[in-house]
Amino acid sequence: MNSLDKEKVLFFCCDIQDVFNNEANQKNYNCLQVIECACLMNEFAKVFDIPIIVSEQNPKVFGSTVQQLKNTFTQNTHFYEKFTFTMLSDKGLEILKQYPNRNQVVIYGLETHICVQQTCLDLIKLGYQVYILTDGTSSSKPLYRSTAYERLKQCNVYLETSQSVMYTLMQTSQNEKFREVLKLIKKYQFQNIFPSL
């Protein structure tokens, strides 16, 4: 396995929409945690000019991408609607083809056992190295989430956390952007971090 490389990686942000962020669903999905993690990763991507691919599942039913997340979109963000569960719809594949030299994907979003899982498996089929953030993905039930992780591990998807990915991409505290990233980490403290997988 090649180590994560900021020149070879893409960030996938999957379906973090208003339906998951209402009062009834926030607790079930631990959505505030997922939103905070996604915002952190998007801001990190801006610092290192990493492209972000953002999907929105059937917005007429599930609502728009949460505003807090939209506020972190960069000029290098590709945003599209989809109806397939996988992010690799025709539009998603079209965007992916714009980055032939990037063969690593870090993914975060909702739900782990449906859209995120199908996206990971499709990326693996295409030969990508895939890293799923365990602090940035969730499902309606803990069992669904943990079972998806087991399935994905069997298919050579790597389980990671946001901090692990960021520090791997920076490599050293002498990185010129290190202090800027530290400020981001302090900004997003994850009030309700998942206690386990």
Short mmCIF file of the C-alpha atoms (twelve columns), coordinates in Angstrom:
data_MODEL
# 
_entry.id   MODEL 
# 
loop_
_atom_site.group_PDB 
_atom_site.id 
_atom_site.type_symbol 
_atom_site.label_atom_id 
_atom_site.label_alt_id 
_atom_site.label_comp_id 
_atom_site.label_asym_id 
_atom_site.label_seq_id 
_atom_site.Cartn_x 
_atom_site.Cartn_y 
_atom_site.Cartn_z 
_atom_site.pdbx_PDB_model_num 
ATOM 1   C CA . MET A 1   0.000   0.000  0.000   1 
ATOM 2   C CA . ASN A 2   1.247   3.459  -0.893  1 
ATOM 3   C CA . SER A 3   0.981   6.072  1.839   1 
ATOM 4   C CA . LEU A 4   -1.557  8.853  1.426   1 
ATOM 5   C CA . ASP A 5   -0.187  11.634 -0.759  1 
ATOM 6   C CA . LYS A 6   -1.763  15.088 -1.033  1 
ATOM 7   C CA . GLU A 7   -0.896  15.118 -4.749  1 
ATOM 8   C CA . LYS A 8   -2.734  11.826 -5.352  1 
ATOM 9   C CA . VAL A 9   -5.777  12.043 -3.080  1 
ATOM 10  C CA . LEU A 10  -9.380  13.131 -3.580  1 
ATOM 11  C CA . PHE A 11  -11.878 13.831 -0.791  1 
ATOM 12  C CA . PHE A 12  -15.393 12.386 -1.225  1 
ATOM 13  C CA . CYS A 13  -18.165 13.999 0.839   1 
ATOM 14  C CA . CYS A 14  -21.287 11.827 0.637   1 
ATOM 15  C CA . ASP A 15  -24.876 13.034 1.121   1 
ATOM 16  C CA . ILE A 16  -24.670 15.101 4.323   1 
ATOM 17  C CA . GLN A 17  -28.127 16.630 3.945   1 
ATOM 18  C CA . ASP A 18  -30.787 18.447 5.936   1 
ATOM 19  C CA . VAL A 19  -32.930 15.346 6.540   1 
ATOM 20  C CA . PHE A 20  -30.204 13.889 8.760   1 
ATOM 21  C CA . ASN A 21  -29.691 17.151 10.634  1 
ATOM 22  C CA . ASN A 22  -33.178 17.766 12.013  1 
ATOM 23  C CA . GLU A 23  -33.912 17.399 15.704  1 
ATOM 24  C CA . ALA A 24  -35.346 13.885 15.357  1 
ATOM 25  C CA . ASN A 25  -32.395 12.490 13.430  1 
ATOM 26  C CA . GLN A 26  -29.393 14.282 14.953  1 
ATOM 27  C CA . LYS A 27  -29.089 11.766 17.781  1 
ATOM 28  C CA . ASN A 28  -29.816 8.672  15.670  1 
ATOM 29  C CA . TYR A 29  -27.172 9.524  13.094  1 
ATOM 30  C CA . ASN A 30  -24.807 11.467 15.354  1 
ATOM 31  C CA . CYS A 31  -25.054 13.966 12.552  1 
ATOM 32  C CA . LEU A 32  -23.391 16.877 14.336  1 
ATOM 33  C CA . GLN A 33  -20.223 14.785 14.648  1 
ATOM 34  C CA . VAL A 34  -20.299 13.898 10.945  1 
ATOM 35  C CA . ILE A 35  -20.883 17.521 9.943   1 
ATOM 36  C CA . GLU A 36  -18.005 18.772 12.104  1 
ATOM 37  C CA . CYS A 37  -15.658 16.140 10.691  1 
ATOM 38  C CA . ALA A 38  -16.700 16.933 7.121   1 
ATOM 39  C CA . CYS A 39  -16.179 20.666 7.684   1 
ATOM 40  C CA . LEU A 40  -12.736 19.978 9.116   1 
ATOM 41  C CA . MET A 41  -11.740 17.821 6.139   1 
ATOM 42  C CA . ASN A 42  -13.077 20.342 3.639   1 
ATOM 43  C CA . GLU A 43  -11.131 23.167 5.264   1 
ATOM 44  C CA . PHE A 44  -8.024  20.985 5.332   1 
ATOM 45  C CA . ALA A 45  -8.542  20.297 1.624   1 
ATOM 46  C CA . LYS A 46  -8.627  24.037 0.983   1 
ATOM 47  C CA . VAL A 47  -5.264  24.485 2.726   1 
ATOM 48  C CA . PHE A 48  -3.601  21.862 0.513   1 
ATOM 49  C CA . ASP A 49  -5.662  22.381 -2.661  1 
ATOM 50  C CA . ILE A 50  -7.120  18.865 -2.560  1 
ATOM 51  C CA . PRO A 51  -10.201 18.443 -4.801  1 
ATOM 52  C CA . ILE A 52  -13.472 17.692 -3.000  1 
ATOM 53  C CA . ILE A 53  -16.288 15.752 -4.660  1 
ATOM 54  C CA . VAL A 54  -19.648 16.348 -2.949  1 
ATOM 55  C CA . SER A 55  -22.831 14.407 -3.700  1 
ATOM 56  C CA . GLU A 56  -26.424 15.150 -2.775  1 
ATOM 57  C CA . GLN A 57  -28.948 12.278 -2.817  1 
ATOM 58  C CA . ASN A 58  -32.364 13.120 -4.327  1 
ATOM 59  C CA . PRO A 59  -32.602 16.580 -2.703  1 
ATOM 60  C CA . LYS A 60  -36.371 16.855 -3.223  1 
ATOM 61  C CA . VAL A 61  -36.748 14.052 -0.704  1 
ATOM 62  C CA . PHE A 62  -33.689 14.417 1.546   1 
ATOM 63  C CA . GLY A 63  -33.174 18.164 1.409   1 
ATOM 64  C CA . SER A 64  -30.115 20.166 0.507   1 
ATOM 65  C CA . THR A 65  -26.564 19.742 1.769   1 
ATOM 66  C CA . VAL A 66  -26.391 21.310 5.246   1 
ATOM 67  C CA . GLN A 67  -25.478 24.985 5.109   1 
ATOM 68  C CA . GLN A 68  -22.584 24.670 7.557   1 
ATOM 69  C CA . LEU A 69  -20.942 22.277 5.124   1 
ATOM 70  C CA . LYS A 70  -21.674 24.443 2.085   1 
ATOM 71  C CA . ASN A 71  -19.815 27.252 3.819   1 
ATOM 72  C CA . THR A 72  -16.613 25.176 3.604   1 
ATOM 73  C CA . PHE A 73  -16.795 24.477 -0.125  1 
ATOM 74  C CA . THR A 74  -13.759 25.670 -2.063  1 
ATOM 75  C CA . GLN A 75  -13.164 26.657 -5.678  1 
ATOM 76  C CA . ASN A 76  -11.924 23.103 -6.103  1 
ATOM 77  C CA . THR A 77  -15.230 21.542 -4.979  1 
ATOM 78  C CA . HIS A 78  -17.365 19.543 -7.422  1 
ATOM 79  C CA . PHE A 79  -21.002 19.396 -6.317  1 
ATOM 80  C CA . TYR A 80  -23.727 17.310 -7.962  1 
ATOM 81  C CA . GLU A 81  -27.088 15.640 -7.357  1 
ATOM 82  C CA . LYS A 82  -27.561 11.888 -7.724  1 
ATOM 83  C CA . PHE A 83  -30.221 9.199  -7.523  1 
ATOM 84  C CA . THR A 84  -27.961 6.154  -7.458  1 
ATOM 85  C CA . PHE A 85  -26.797 5.115  -4.007  1 
ATOM 86  C CA . THR A 86  -23.163 5.065  -5.098  1 
ATOM 87  C CA . MET A 87  -21.446 8.386  -5.694  1 
ATOM 88  C CA . LEU A 88  -20.147 6.912  -8.945  1 
ATOM 89  C CA . SER A 89  -23.185 7.890  -10.973 1 
ATOM 90  C CA . ASP A 90  -22.572 9.043  -14.543 1 
ATOM 91  C CA . LYS A 91  -21.875 12.552 -13.222 1 
ATOM 92  C CA . GLY A 92  -19.625 11.247 -10.467 1 
ATOM 93  C CA . LEU A 93  -17.594 9.214  -12.944 1 
ATOM 94  C CA . GLU A 94  -17.362 12.228 -15.243 1 
ATOM 95  C CA . ILE A 95  -15.845 14.285 -12.420 1 
ATOM 96  C CA . LEU A 96  -13.511 11.460 -11.431 1 
ATOM 97  C CA . LYS A 97  -12.084 11.336 -14.963 1 
ATOM 98  C CA . GLN A 98  -10.852 14.908 -14.539 1 
ATOM 99  C CA . TYR A 99  -8.228  13.586 -12.096 1 
ATOM 100 C CA . PRO A 100 -6.450  10.684 -13.832 1 
ATOM 101 C CA . ASN A 101 -3.358  11.069 -11.629 1 
ATOM 102 C CA . ARG A 102 -5.240  10.854 -8.345  1 
ATOM 103 C CA . ASN A 103 -5.850  7.240  -7.301  1 
ATOM 104 C CA . GLN A 104 -6.556  7.650  -3.572  1 
ATOM 105 C CA . VAL A 105 -9.908  8.575  -2.028  1 
ATOM 106 C CA . VAL A 106 -10.767 9.644  1.515   1 
ATOM 107 C CA . ILE A 107 -14.520 9.372  2.090   1 
ATOM 108 C CA . TYR A 108 -16.872 10.713 4.777   1 
ATOM 109 C CA . GLY A 109 -20.635 11.159 4.989   1 
ATOM 110 C CA . LEU A 110 -23.919 9.271  5.236   1 
ATOM 111 C CA . GLU A 111 -25.030 6.543  5.480   1 
ATOM 112 C CA . THR A 112 -22.117 4.215  6.111   1 
ATOM 113 C CA . HIS A 113 -23.915 1.003  5.148   1 
ATOM 114 C CA . ILE A 114 -25.648 2.322  2.026   1 
ATOM 115 C CA . CYS A 115 -24.255 5.158  -0.104  1 
ATOM 116 C CA . VAL A 116 -20.816 5.288  1.510   1 
ATOM 117 C CA . GLN A 117 -20.344 1.512  1.348   1 
ATOM 118 C CA . GLN A 118 -21.464 1.225  -2.269  1 
ATOM 119 C CA . THR A 119 -19.182 4.095  -3.255  1 
ATOM 120 C CA . CYS A 120 -16.201 2.474  -1.528  1 
ATOM 121 C CA . LEU A 121 -16.803 -0.873 -3.224  1 
ATOM 122 C CA . ASP A 122 -17.170 0.738  -6.651  1 
ATOM 123 C CA . LEU A 123 -13.941 2.699  -6.153  1 
ATOM 124 C CA . ILE A 124 -12.099 -0.488 -5.160  1 
ATOM 125 C CA . LYS A 125 -13.345 -2.156 -8.365  1 
ATOM 126 C CA . LEU A 126 -11.808 0.720  -10.328 1 
ATOM 127 C CA . GLY A 127 -8.437  0.256  -8.617  1 
ATOM 128 C CA . TYR A 128 -8.532  3.157  -6.154  1 
ATOM 129 C CA . GLN A 129 -7.055  3.059  -2.662  1 
ATOM 130 C CA . VAL A 130 -9.956  3.946  -0.377  1 
ATOM 131 C CA . TYR A 131 -9.857  5.332  3.166   1 
ATOM 132 C CA . ILE A 132 -13.086 5.708  5.155   1 
ATOM 133 C CA . LEU A 133 -13.226 8.053  8.145   1 
ATOM 134 C CA . THR A 134 -14.722 6.316  11.162  1 
ATOM 135 C CA . ASP A 135 -15.236 9.676  12.874  1 
ATOM 136 C CA . GLY A 136 -16.890 11.082 9.762   1 
ATOM 137 C CA . THR A 137 -19.382 8.364  8.774   1 
ATOM 138 C CA . SER A 138 -22.545 7.151  10.463  1 
ATOM 139 C CA . SER A 139 -25.731 5.115  10.072  1 
ATOM 140 C CA . SER A 140 -29.166 5.076  11.664  1 
ATOM 141 C CA . LYS A 141 -28.144 2.138  13.860  1 
ATOM 142 C CA . PRO A 142 -24.716 1.309  15.349  1 
ATOM 143 C CA . LEU A 143 -24.944 -2.275 14.069  1 
ATOM 144 C CA . TYR A 144 -25.376 -1.087 10.480  1 
ATOM 145 C CA . ARG A 145 -22.315 1.115  10.818  1 
ATOM 146 C CA . SER A 146 -20.056 -1.511 12.417  1 
ATOM 147 C CA . THR A 147 -21.167 -4.220 9.985   1 
ATOM 148 C CA . ALA A 148 -20.359 -1.954 7.045   1 
ATOM 149 C CA . TYR A 149 -16.861 -1.387 8.425   1 
ATOM 150 C CA . GLU A 150 -16.317 -5.143 8.677   1 
ATOM 151 C CA . ARG A 151 -17.482 -5.644 5.095   1 
ATOM 152 C CA . LEU A 152 -15.287 -2.824 3.808   1 
ATOM 153 C CA . LYS A 153 -12.208 -4.085 5.664   1 
ATOM 154 C CA . GLN A 154 -12.666 -7.452 3.943   1 
ATOM 155 C CA . CYS A 155 -12.610 -5.599 0.613   1 
ATOM 156 C CA . ASN A 156 -9.357  -3.740 1.374   1 
ATOM 157 C CA . VAL A 157 -10.857 -0.414 2.374   1 
ATOM 158 C CA . TYR A 158 -8.746  1.248  5.082   1 
ATOM 159 C CA . LEU A 159 -10.385 2.494  8.279   1 
ATOM 160 C CA . GLU A 160 -8.969  5.848  9.351   1 
ATOM 161 C CA . THR A 161 -9.785  8.908  11.442  1 
ATOM 162 C CA . SER A 162 -9.671  12.527 10.358  1 
ATOM 163 C CA . GLN A 163 -6.590  13.347 12.407  1 
ATOM 164 C CA . SER A 164 -4.734  10.262 11.207  1 
ATOM 165 C CA . VAL A 165 -5.365  11.227 7.583   1 
ATOM 166 C CA . MET A 166 -4.380  14.860 8.064   1 
ATOM 167 C CA . TYR A 167 -1.146  14.074 9.866   1 
ATOM 168 C CA . THR A 168 -0.248  11.442 7.270   1 
ATOM 169 C CA . LEU A 169 -0.780  13.957 4.476   1 
ATOM 170 C CA . MET A 170 1.331   16.586 6.266   1 
ATOM 171 C CA . GLN A 171 4.136   14.106 7.137   1 
ATOM 172 C CA . THR A 172 6.055   16.476 9.437   1 
ATOM 173 C CA . SER A 173 5.572   19.289 11.947  1 
ATOM 174 C CA . GLN A 174 7.936   21.264 9.725   1 
ATOM 175 C CA . ASN A 175 5.282   21.386 7.031   1 
ATOM 176 C CA . GLU A 176 4.697   25.068 6.286   1 
ATOM 177 C CA . LYS A 177 0.938   24.623 6.774   1 
ATOM 178 C CA . PHE A 178 1.206   22.716 10.070  1 
ATOM 179 C CA . ARG A 179 0.179   25.590 12.354  1 
ATOM 180 C CA . GLU A 180 -2.724  26.462 10.097  1 
ATOM 181 C CA . VAL A 181 -3.972  22.878 10.386  1 
ATOM 182 C CA . LEU A 182 -3.572  22.926 14.180  1 
ATOM 183 C CA . LYS A 183 -5.943  25.888 14.275  1 
ATOM 184 C CA . LEU A 184 -8.495  23.883 12.294  1 
ATOM 185 C CA . ILE A 185 -8.214  20.931 14.658  1 
ATOM 186 C CA . LYS A 186 -8.821  23.233 17.642  1 
ATOM 187 C CA . LYS A 187 -11.764 24.814 15.804  1 
ATOM 188 C CA . TYR A 188 -13.509 21.463 15.375  1 
ATOM 189 C CA . GLN A 189 -13.336 19.668 18.715  1 
ATOM 190 C CA . PHE A 190 -16.078 17.059 18.015  1 
ATOM 191 C CA . GLN A 191 -18.313 17.386 21.076  1 
ATOM 192 C CA . ASN A 192 -19.932 13.963 20.684  1 
ATOM 193 C CA . ILE A 193 -17.196 11.798 19.176  1 
ATOM 194 C CA . PHE A 194 -18.122 8.160  18.561  1 
ATOM 195 C CA . PRO A 195 -17.012 6.035  21.549  1 
ATOM 196 C CA . SER A 196 -16.070 3.074  19.338  1 
ATOM 197 C CA . LEU A 197 -16.509 1.481  15.928  1 
# 
